[in-house]
mmCIF file of C-alpha atoms in Angstrom:
data_model
loop_
_atom_site.group_PDB
_atom_site.id
_atom_site.type_symbol
_atom_site.label_atom_id
_atom_site.label_comp_id
_atom_site.label_asym_id
_atom_site.label_seq_id
_atom_site.Cartn_x
_atom_site.Cartn_y
_atom_site.Cartn_z
ATOM 1 C CA MET A 1 -48.142 -11.545 -12.367
ATOM 2 C CA ALA A 2 -45.217 -10.363 -10.961
ATOM 3 C CA ALA A 3 -45.048 -6.318 -11.740
ATOM 4 C CA SER A 4 -42.708 -5.158 -14.195
ATOM 5 C CA ALA A 5 -39.107 -3.382 -13.545
ATOM 6 C CA ARG A 6 -39.366 0.076 -14.176
ATOM 7 C CA THR A 7 -36.615 1.889 -16.430
ATOM 8 C CA LEU A 8 -35.929 5.021 -17.211
ATOM 9 C CA VAL A 9 -36.614 4.011 -21.454
ATOM 10 C CA ARG A 10 -39.704 1.977 -21.699
ATOM 11 C CA PRO A 11 -39.088 -1.206 -23.238
ATOM 12 C CA ALA A 12 -41.369 -0.805 -25.864
ATOM 13 C CA VAL A 13 -38.826 1.943 -27.374
ATOM 14 C CA LEU A 14 -35.680 -0.308 -26.752
ATOM 15 C CA ARG A 15 -37.229 -2.771 -29.164
ATOM 16 C CA THR A 16 -37.386 -0.422 -31.599
ATOM 17 C CA ARG A 17 -34.459 -0.422 -34.323
ATOM 18 C CA LYS A 18 -34.039 3.405 -33.170
ATOM 19 C CA GLY A 19 -33.623 2.579 -29.480
ATOM 20 C CA LYS A 20 -31.272 -0.994 -29.949
ATOM 21 C CA LEU A 21 -28.836 1.881 -32.248
ATOM 22 C CA VAL A 22 -29.222 4.766 -29.322
ATOM 23 C CA TYR A 23 -28.641 1.976 -26.349
ATOM 24 C CA TRP A 24 -25.384 -0.161 -27.730
ATOM 25 C CA SER A 25 -24.412 3.663 -28.610
ATOM 26 C CA VAL A 26 -24.453 4.562 -25.081
ATOM 27 C CA LEU A 27 -23.155 1.482 -23.812
ATOM 28 C CA ALA A 28 -20.197 1.502 -26.310
ATOM 29 C CA VAL A 29 -19.445 5.387 -25.124
ATOM 30 C CA ALA A 30 -19.761 4.399 -21.951
ATOM 31 C CA LEU A 31 -17.089 1.257 -22.282
ATOM 32 C CA VAL A 32 -14.573 3.080 -23.824
ATOM 33 C CA LEU A 33 -14.609 6.137 -21.465
ATOM 34 C CA PHE A 34 -14.742 3.661 -18.554
ATOM 35 C CA THR A 35 -11.934 2.065 -20.123
ATOM 36 C CA VAL A 36 -9.398 4.605 -20.580
ATOM 37 C CA ALA A 37 -10.113 6.030 -17.891
ATOM 38 C CA PHE A 38 -8.380 3.187 -15.906
ATOM 39 C CA LEU A 39 -6.019 1.811 -18.233
ATOM 40 C CA VAL A 40 -4.417 5.089 -19.530
ATOM 41 C CA PRO A 41 -2.844 5.849 -15.947
ATOM 42 C CA LEU A 42 -2.447 2.102 -15.786
ATOM 43 C CA TYR A 43 -0.352 2.073 -18.856
ATOM 44 C CA TRP A 44 1.802 5.097 -18.460
ATOM 45 C CA ALA A 45 2.973 4.312 -15.004
ATOM 46 C CA VAL A 46 4.086 0.493 -16.508
ATOM 47 C CA THR A 47 5.637 2.042 -19.740
ATOM 48 C CA GLY A 48 6.726 5.327 -17.750
ATOM 49 C CA ALA A 49 9.241 3.028 -15.376
ATOM 50 C CA MET A 50 10.565 1.866 -18.975
ATOM 51 C CA LYS A 51 12.187 4.913 -20.162
ATOM 52 C CA SER A 52 15.656 6.286 -19.087
ATOM 53 C CA PRO A 53 15.440 9.422 -16.150
ATOM 54 C CA ALA A 54 15.596 12.074 -18.432
ATOM 55 C CA GLU A 55 12.716 10.790 -21.125
ATOM 56 C CA LEU A 56 10.425 10.655 -18.143
ATOM 57 C CA ALA A 57 11.292 14.167 -17.085
ATOM 58 C CA GLN A 58 10.730 15.555 -20.766
ATOM 59 C CA SER A 59 7.558 17.638 -21.172
ATOM 60 C CA PRO A 60 5.538 16.796 -22.989
ATOM 61 C CA PRO A 61 5.724 13.040 -22.093
ATOM 62 C CA THR A 62 6.619 10.768 -24.784
ATOM 63 C CA PRO A 63 3.647 8.425 -25.081
ATOM 64 C CA VAL A 64 5.707 5.335 -25.909
ATOM 65 C CA PRO A 65 9.413 4.777 -24.876
ATOM 66 C CA ALA A 66 11.867 6.131 -27.330
ATOM 67 C CA ASP A 67 14.197 3.103 -26.053
ATOM 68 C CA TRP A 68 13.001 0.486 -23.813
ATOM 69 C CA HIS A 69 14.360 -0.162 -20.643
ATOM 70 C CA PRO A 70 12.433 -3.263 -18.946
ATOM 71 C CA GLU A 71 15.439 -3.717 -17.013
ATOM 72 C CA ASN A 72 14.223 -0.830 -15.085
ATOM 73 C CA TYR A 73 12.680 -3.495 -13.446
ATOM 74 C CA ALA A 74 15.080 -5.778 -11.713
ATOM 75 C CA ARG A 75 16.994 -2.780 -10.587
ATOM 76 C CA ALA A 76 14.695 -1.130 -8.880
ATOM 77 C CA TRP A 77 14.092 -4.391 -7.299
ATOM 78 C CA ARG A 78 17.473 -5.330 -6.768
ATOM 79 C CA GLU A 79 18.798 -1.315 -5.675
ATOM 80 C CA MET A 80 15.855 -0.488 -3.471
ATOM 81 C CA GLY A 81 15.679 -4.114 -1.620
ATOM 82 C CA LEU A 82 12.247 -4.251 -2.155
ATOM 83 C CA THR A 83 12.133 -8.551 -0.829
ATOM 84 C CA ARG A 84 12.186 -7.083 2.609
ATOM 85 C CA TYR A 85 9.416 -4.454 2.144
ATOM 86 C CA PHE A 86 7.074 -7.412 -0.175
ATOM 87 C CA LEU A 87 6.975 -9.754 3.172
ATOM 88 C CA ASN A 88 5.874 -6.853 5.525
ATOM 89 C CA THR A 89 3.205 -6.145 3.002
ATOM 90 C CA VAL A 90 2.397 -9.996 2.644
ATOM 91 C CA LEU A 91 2.496 -10.441 6.781
ATOM 92 C CA LEU A 92 0.610 -7.107 7.494
ATOM 93 C CA ALA A 93 -2.163 -7.770 4.877
ATOM 94 C CA GLY A 94 -2.438 -11.207 5.600
ATOM 95 C CA GLY A 95 -2.838 -11.162 9.649
ATOM 96 C CA ALA A 96 -5.539 -7.995 8.487
ATOM 97 C CA TRP A 97 -7.333 -10.753 6.634
ATOM 98 C CA LEU A 98 -7.444 -13.399 9.445
ATOM 99 C CA VAL A 99 -7.941 -10.877 12.231
ATOM 100 C CA GLN A 100 -10.824 -9.479 10.341
ATOM 101 C CA LEU A 101 -11.964 -12.665 9.826
ATOM 102 C CA ALA A 102 -12.032 -14.035 13.092
ATOM 103 C CA VAL A 103 -13.341 -10.840 14.548
ATOM 104 C CA GLN A 104 -16.424 -10.244 11.630
ATOM 105 C CA VAL A 105 -18.020 -12.899 11.121
ATOM 106 C CA PRO A 106 -18.720 -14.440 14.603
ATOM 107 C CA ALA A 107 -20.208 -10.353 14.993
ATOM 108 C CA ALA A 108 -22.267 -10.617 12.024
ATOM 109 C CA TYR A 109 -23.364 -14.143 12.972
ATOM 110 C CA ALA A 110 -24.416 -13.487 16.317
ATOM 111 C CA LEU A 111 -26.373 -10.151 15.425
ATOM 112 C CA SER A 112 -28.085 -11.963 12.695
ATOM 113 C CA LYS A 113 -29.095 -15.282 13.702
ATOM 114 C CA LEU A 114 -28.350 -15.620 17.669
ATOM 115 C CA ARG A 115 -30.523 -12.125 18.086
ATOM 116 C CA PRO A 116 -28.792 -10.479 20.990
ATOM 117 C CA ARG A 117 -30.517 -8.372 23.254
ATOM 118 C CA PHE A 118 -29.697 -4.686 22.281
ATOM 119 C CA GLY A 119 -28.161 -6.352 19.267
ATOM 120 C CA ASN A 120 -29.698 -3.606 16.892
ATOM 121 C CA VAL A 121 -28.028 -1.241 19.467
ATOM 122 C CA VAL A 122 -24.878 -2.870 18.720
ATOM 123 C CA LEU A 123 -25.301 -2.577 15.556
ATOM 124 C CA GLY A 124 -26.437 1.232 15.120
ATOM 125 C CA LEU A 125 -23.296 2.173 17.238
ATOM 126 C CA MET A 126 -20.846 -0.005 14.716
ATOM 127 C CA LEU A 127 -22.876 1.888 11.384
ATOM 128 C CA VAL A 128 -22.176 5.097 13.320
ATOM 129 C CA THR A 129 -18.583 5.066 12.867
ATOM 130 C CA LEU A 130 -19.391 4.630 9.094
ATOM 131 C CA MET A 131 -20.006 8.274 9.243
ATOM 132 C CA MET A 132 -16.909 9.525 10.908
ATOM 133 C CA PRO A 133 -14.060 10.713 9.233
ATOM 134 C CA ALA A 134 -11.617 8.360 9.129
ATOM 135 C CA THR A 135 -9.071 11.027 10.553
ATOM 136 C CA ALA A 136 -11.389 12.089 12.873
ATOM 137 C CA LEU A 137 -10.641 8.252 15.053
ATOM 138 C CA LEU A 138 -6.812 8.282 14.344
ATOM 139 C CA VAL A 139 -5.810 10.167 17.827
ATOM 140 C CA PRO A 140 -8.542 7.327 20.014
ATOM 141 C CA VAL A 141 -7.110 4.431 18.267
ATOM 142 C CA TYR A 142 -3.609 5.537 18.344
ATOM 143 C CA LEU A 143 -3.793 6.104 22.033
ATOM 144 C CA THR A 144 -5.318 2.475 21.992
ATOM 145 C CA VAL A 145 -2.825 0.673 20.418
ATOM 146 C CA VAL A 146 -0.129 2.621 22.732
ATOM 147 C CA ASP A 147 -1.966 1.195 26.224
ATOM 148 C CA VAL A 148 -4.119 -1.310 24.869
ATOM 149 C CA PRO A 149 -6.673 -1.277 27.905
ATOM 150 C CA LEU A 150 -7.130 -3.537 30.075
ATOM 151 C CA PHE A 151 -4.056 -5.593 28.814
ATOM 152 C CA HIS A 152 -1.489 -2.434 29.270
ATOM 153 C CA ARG A 153 0.460 -3.244 25.807
ATOM 154 C CA ASN A 154 2.689 -1.153 24.040
ATOM 155 C CA LEU A 155 1.756 -2.202 20.426
ATOM 156 C CA ILE A 156 4.014 0.505 18.009
ATOM 157 C CA ASP A 157 6.067 -1.145 15.467
ATOM 158 C CA SER A 158 4.046 -4.556 16.297
ATOM 159 C CA PRO A 159 2.071 -6.127 13.360
ATOM 160 C CA SER A 160 -0.637 -5.856 16.042
ATOM 161 C CA ALA A 161 -1.008 -2.427 15.686
ATOM 162 C CA VAL A 162 -2.300 -2.844 11.775
ATOM 163 C CA TRP A 163 -3.968 -5.958 12.188
ATOM 164 C CA LEU A 164 -6.168 -5.695 15.305
ATOM 165 C CA PRO A 165 -7.831 -2.098 14.832
ATOM 166 C CA ALA A 166 -8.601 -3.532 11.019
ATOM 167 C CA ALA A 167 -10.958 -6.216 12.970
ATOM 168 C CA ALA A 168 -13.176 -3.275 13.569
ATOM 169 C CA ASN A 169 -15.006 -2.337 10.416
ATOM 170 C CA ALA A 170 -17.935 -1.837 10.355
ATOM 171 C CA PHE A 171 -19.006 -1.911 6.925
ATOM 172 C CA GLY A 172 -17.608 -5.885 6.989
ATOM 173 C CA ILE A 173 -19.924 -6.831 9.871
ATOM 174 C CA TYR A 174 -22.888 -4.850 8.158
ATOM 175 C CA ILE A 175 -22.647 -6.572 4.471
ATOM 176 C CA LEU A 176 -22.215 -10.386 6.480
ATOM 177 C CA LYS A 177 -25.097 -9.715 9.224
ATOM 178 C CA SER A 178 -26.866 -8.767 5.186
ATOM 179 C CA PHE A 179 -25.543 -11.996 3.647
ATOM 180 C CA PHE A 180 -26.572 -14.085 6.641
ATOM 181 C CA ASP A 181 -30.198 -12.444 7.477
ATOM 182 C CA ARG A 182 -30.944 -13.924 4.023
ATOM 183 C CA VAL A 183 -29.730 -17.456 5.137
ATOM 184 C CA PRO A 184 -33.263 -19.740 5.986
ATOM 185 C CA ASP A 185 -33.870 -20.020 9.551
ATOM 186 C CA GLU A 186 -35.663 -23.408 8.766
ATOM 187 C CA LEU A 187 -31.562 -24.576 8.152
ATOM 188 C CA LEU A 188 -30.563 -23.497 11.371
ATOM 189 C CA ASP A 189 -33.694 -25.219 13.135
ATOM 190 C CA ALA A 190 -33.035 -28.420 10.929
ATOM 191 C CA ALA A 191 -29.561 -28.464 12.604
ATOM 192 C CA ARG A 192 -30.549 -27.938 16.519
ATOM 193 C CA ILE A 193 -32.892 -30.194 16.297
ATOM 194 C CA ASP A 194 -29.523 -32.780 14.849
ATOM 195 C CA GLY A 195 -27.893 -31.475 17.926
ATOM 196 C CA ALA A 196 -25.381 -28.729 16.687
ATOM 197 C CA GLY A 197 -24.584 -26.177 18.244
ATOM 198 C CA PRO A 198 -24.174 -22.540 17.302
ATOM 199 C CA VAL A 199 -21.103 -22.061 16.407
ATOM 200 C CA SER A 200 -21.388 -25.874 14.975
ATOM 201 C CA THR A 201 -24.146 -24.366 13.088
ATOM 202 C CA MET A 202 -22.624 -21.812 11.731
ATOM 203 C CA GLY A 203 -18.905 -23.527 10.630
ATOM 204 C CA ARG A 204 -21.719 -26.385 8.946
ATOM 205 C CA ILE A 205 -23.987 -24.718 7.299
ATOM 206 C CA VAL A 206 -23.894 -20.991 6.908
ATOM 207 C CA LEU A 207 -20.323 -20.652 5.978
ATOM 208 C CA PRO A 208 -19.988 -23.157 3.237
ATOM 209 C CA LEU A 209 -23.774 -20.976 1.816
ATOM 210 C CA SER A 210 -21.581 -17.501 2.712
ATOM 211 C CA ARG A 211 -18.604 -17.958 -0.091
ATOM 212 C CA PRO A 212 -19.322 -15.616 -2.194
ATOM 213 C CA ILE A 213 -19.478 -12.695 0.488
ATOM 214 C CA LEU A 214 -16.501 -13.750 2.576
ATOM 215 C CA ALA A 215 -14.440 -13.623 -0.962
ATOM 216 C CA VAL A 216 -15.468 -10.430 -1.700
ATOM 217 C CA VAL A 217 -15.058 -9.244 2.447
ATOM 218 C CA SER A 218 -12.006 -10.928 1.742
ATOM 219 C CA ILE A 219 -10.296 -9.102 -0.236
ATOM 220 C CA LEU A 220 -11.529 -6.044 0.234
ATOM 221 C CA SER A 221 -9.630 -6.422 3.467
ATOM 222 C CA VAL A 222 -6.845 -7.350 1.536
ATOM 223 C CA VAL A 223 -6.766 -4.359 -0.394
ATOM 224 C CA ALA A 224 -7.417 -1.994 2.301
ATOM 225 C CA ALA A 225 -4.535 -3.297 4.434
ATOM 226 C CA TRP A 226 -2.044 -4.083 1.092
ATOM 227 C CA LYS A 227 -2.618 -0.052 0.182
ATOM 228 C CA ASP A 228 -2.860 1.207 3.895
ATOM 229 C CA PHE A 229 -0.389 4.112 3.824
ATOM 230 C CA LEU A 230 -1.452 6.889 6.669
ATOM 231 C CA TRP A 231 -1.582 4.172 9.294
ATOM 232 C CA PRO A 232 1.327 1.889 8.851
ATOM 233 C CA LEU A 233 3.306 5.568 9.132
ATOM 234 C CA LEU A 234 1.739 5.834 12.514
ATOM 235 C CA VAL A 235 2.127 2.877 14.220
ATOM 236 C CA LEU A 236 5.399 1.195 12.383
ATOM 237 C CA PRO A 237 8.670 4.004 12.632
ATOM 238 C CA ASP A 238 10.721 1.394 12.315
ATOM 239 C CA PRO A 239 11.610 1.535 8.470
ATOM 240 C CA ALA A 240 12.588 -2.019 8.445
ATOM 241 C CA LYS A 241 8.786 -3.247 9.577
ATOM 242 C CA GLN A 242 7.137 -0.788 6.977
ATOM 243 C CA PRO A 243 5.479 -2.094 4.211
ATOM 244 C CA LEU A 244 5.474 -0.659 0.449
ATOM 245 C CA SER A 245 3.640 1.790 0.634
ATOM 246 C CA VAL A 246 5.011 3.621 3.103
ATOM 247 C CA PHE A 247 8.889 2.347 2.315
ATOM 248 C CA LEU A 248 8.006 4.086 -1.003
ATOM 249 C CA GLN A 249 7.041 7.265 -0.082
ATOM 250 C CA ARG A 250 10.539 7.323 2.204
ATOM 251 C CA VAL A 251 13.017 6.866 0.041
ATOM 252 C CA ALA A 252 10.877 8.623 -3.112
ATOM 253 C CA GLN A 253 12.924 12.026 -2.889
ATOM 254 C CA ASP A 254 16.565 10.316 -2.867
ATOM 255 C CA THR A 255 15.446 7.071 -5.545
ATOM 256 C CA PRO A 256 15.178 8.198 -9.891
ATOM 257 C CA LEU A 257 12.033 8.811 -10.591
ATOM 258 C CA ASN A 258 11.611 5.475 -13.435
ATOM 259 C CA SER A 259 13.058 3.649 -10.458
ATOM 260 C CA LEU A 260 10.239 4.740 -8.270
ATOM 261 C CA MET A 261 7.677 4.493 -11.136
ATOM 262 C CA ALA A 262 8.922 1.022 -11.763
ATOM 263 C CA GLY A 263 8.533 0.054 -7.569
ATOM 264 C CA LEU A 264 4.871 1.569 -7.846
ATOM 265 C CA VAL A 265 3.995 -0.563 -9.804
ATOM 266 C CA MET A 266 5.447 -3.750 -8.885
ATOM 267 C CA ALA A 267 3.585 -2.884 -5.329
ATOM 268 C CA SER A 268 0.339 -2.973 -7.719
ATOM 269 C CA LEU A 269 0.510 -6.335 -9.440
ATOM 270 C CA PRO A 270 -0.289 -8.563 -6.390
ATOM 271 C CA LEU A 271 -3.863 -6.359 -6.012
ATOM 272 C CA ILE A 272 -4.127 -6.826 -10.147
ATOM 273 C CA ALA A 273 -3.562 -10.149 -9.829
ATOM 274 C CA LEU A 274 -5.730 -10.604 -7.283
ATOM 275 C CA PHE A 275 -8.734 -9.097 -8.501
ATOM 276 C CA LEU A 276 -8.220 -10.459 -12.019
ATOM 277 C CA VAL A 277 -7.918 -14.557 -9.989
ATOM 278 C CA PHE A 278 -11.169 -13.927 -8.345
ATOM 279 C CA GLN A 279 -13.488 -11.646 -10.147
ATOM 280 C CA ARG A 280 -15.781 -14.263 -10.509
ATOM 281 C CA GLN A 281 -16.288 -14.162 -7.078
ATOM 282 C CA ILE A 282 -16.351 -10.709 -6.332
ATOM 283 C CA ILE A 283 -19.299 -9.973 -9.349
ATOM 284 C CA ALA A 284 -20.939 -13.805 -7.629
ATOM 285 C CA GLY A 285 -20.450 -11.862 -3.643
ATOM 286 C CA LEU A 286 -21.416 -8.138 -4.927
ATOM 287 C CA GLY A 287 -24.615 -9.584 -7.001
ATOM 288 C CA ALA A 288 -25.564 -12.554 -3.988
ATOM 289 C CA GLY A 289 -29.738 -12.302 -3.395
ATOM 290 C CA GLY A 290 -32.149 -14.678 -1.336
ATOM 291 C CA LEU A 291 -31.285 -18.199 -0.969
ATOM 292 C CA LYS A 292 -33.753 -20.468 -1.848
ATOM 293 C CA GLY A 293 -35.025 -22.730 1.103
#
């Protein structure tokens, strides 16, 4: 008989009337607190963009705009010229996503199923980078994109300066490898018997089974690239090539506060929509367990 899972409160206590009351009360309070923590800042941003500059600067702030100005969004888009910077951000985030998958999926597959010599050492060295502060890696990575080893090319003001460093993501390789480890080796052995090589096995067997975790890695990649600020600021000094995160900070001093708030809200909408559309895949990927052979 399988051992029962140990919990903080015994199941027998939870089945009592008092236990159920305490359980649902704690759950309701936790849900309310988390909802407030996430939705209140979003509410202030959305409604603040629809206030006049004078009302937005009032202290204490008004919880509901006295005069609604939804046209502030269209005005901010037009006057700030956000179309170019949205396209720049899409280019950077989309390219980073494709490059990450192109590098991380084969690397994780090789470490998990091909088991090269010193593979554990390579994985360990990758994981060491997760222990280091991101700021500690800025200088060596910047020197690398200024003069790419072997090719001796300067990638400054090129999208490649954002795409290539994004591929060196040890966390993505680790979670992909952890999922690939759960794919039964019997499936791969059957594919080899049928004459499939390592690349065909990865493409026809492993990747179709890995759609949930690929969705998680993809969304994490797009979100990280979309909201990144410091690295694009360093490697994209040309204002015409900068993403939204850098552009909005650059013009913050000379832009009315309500227009700036509208720009920030519109910059966040694609990420919110991405999560709402793919939330089922995210939960499935994060909760993916072992696969049955």
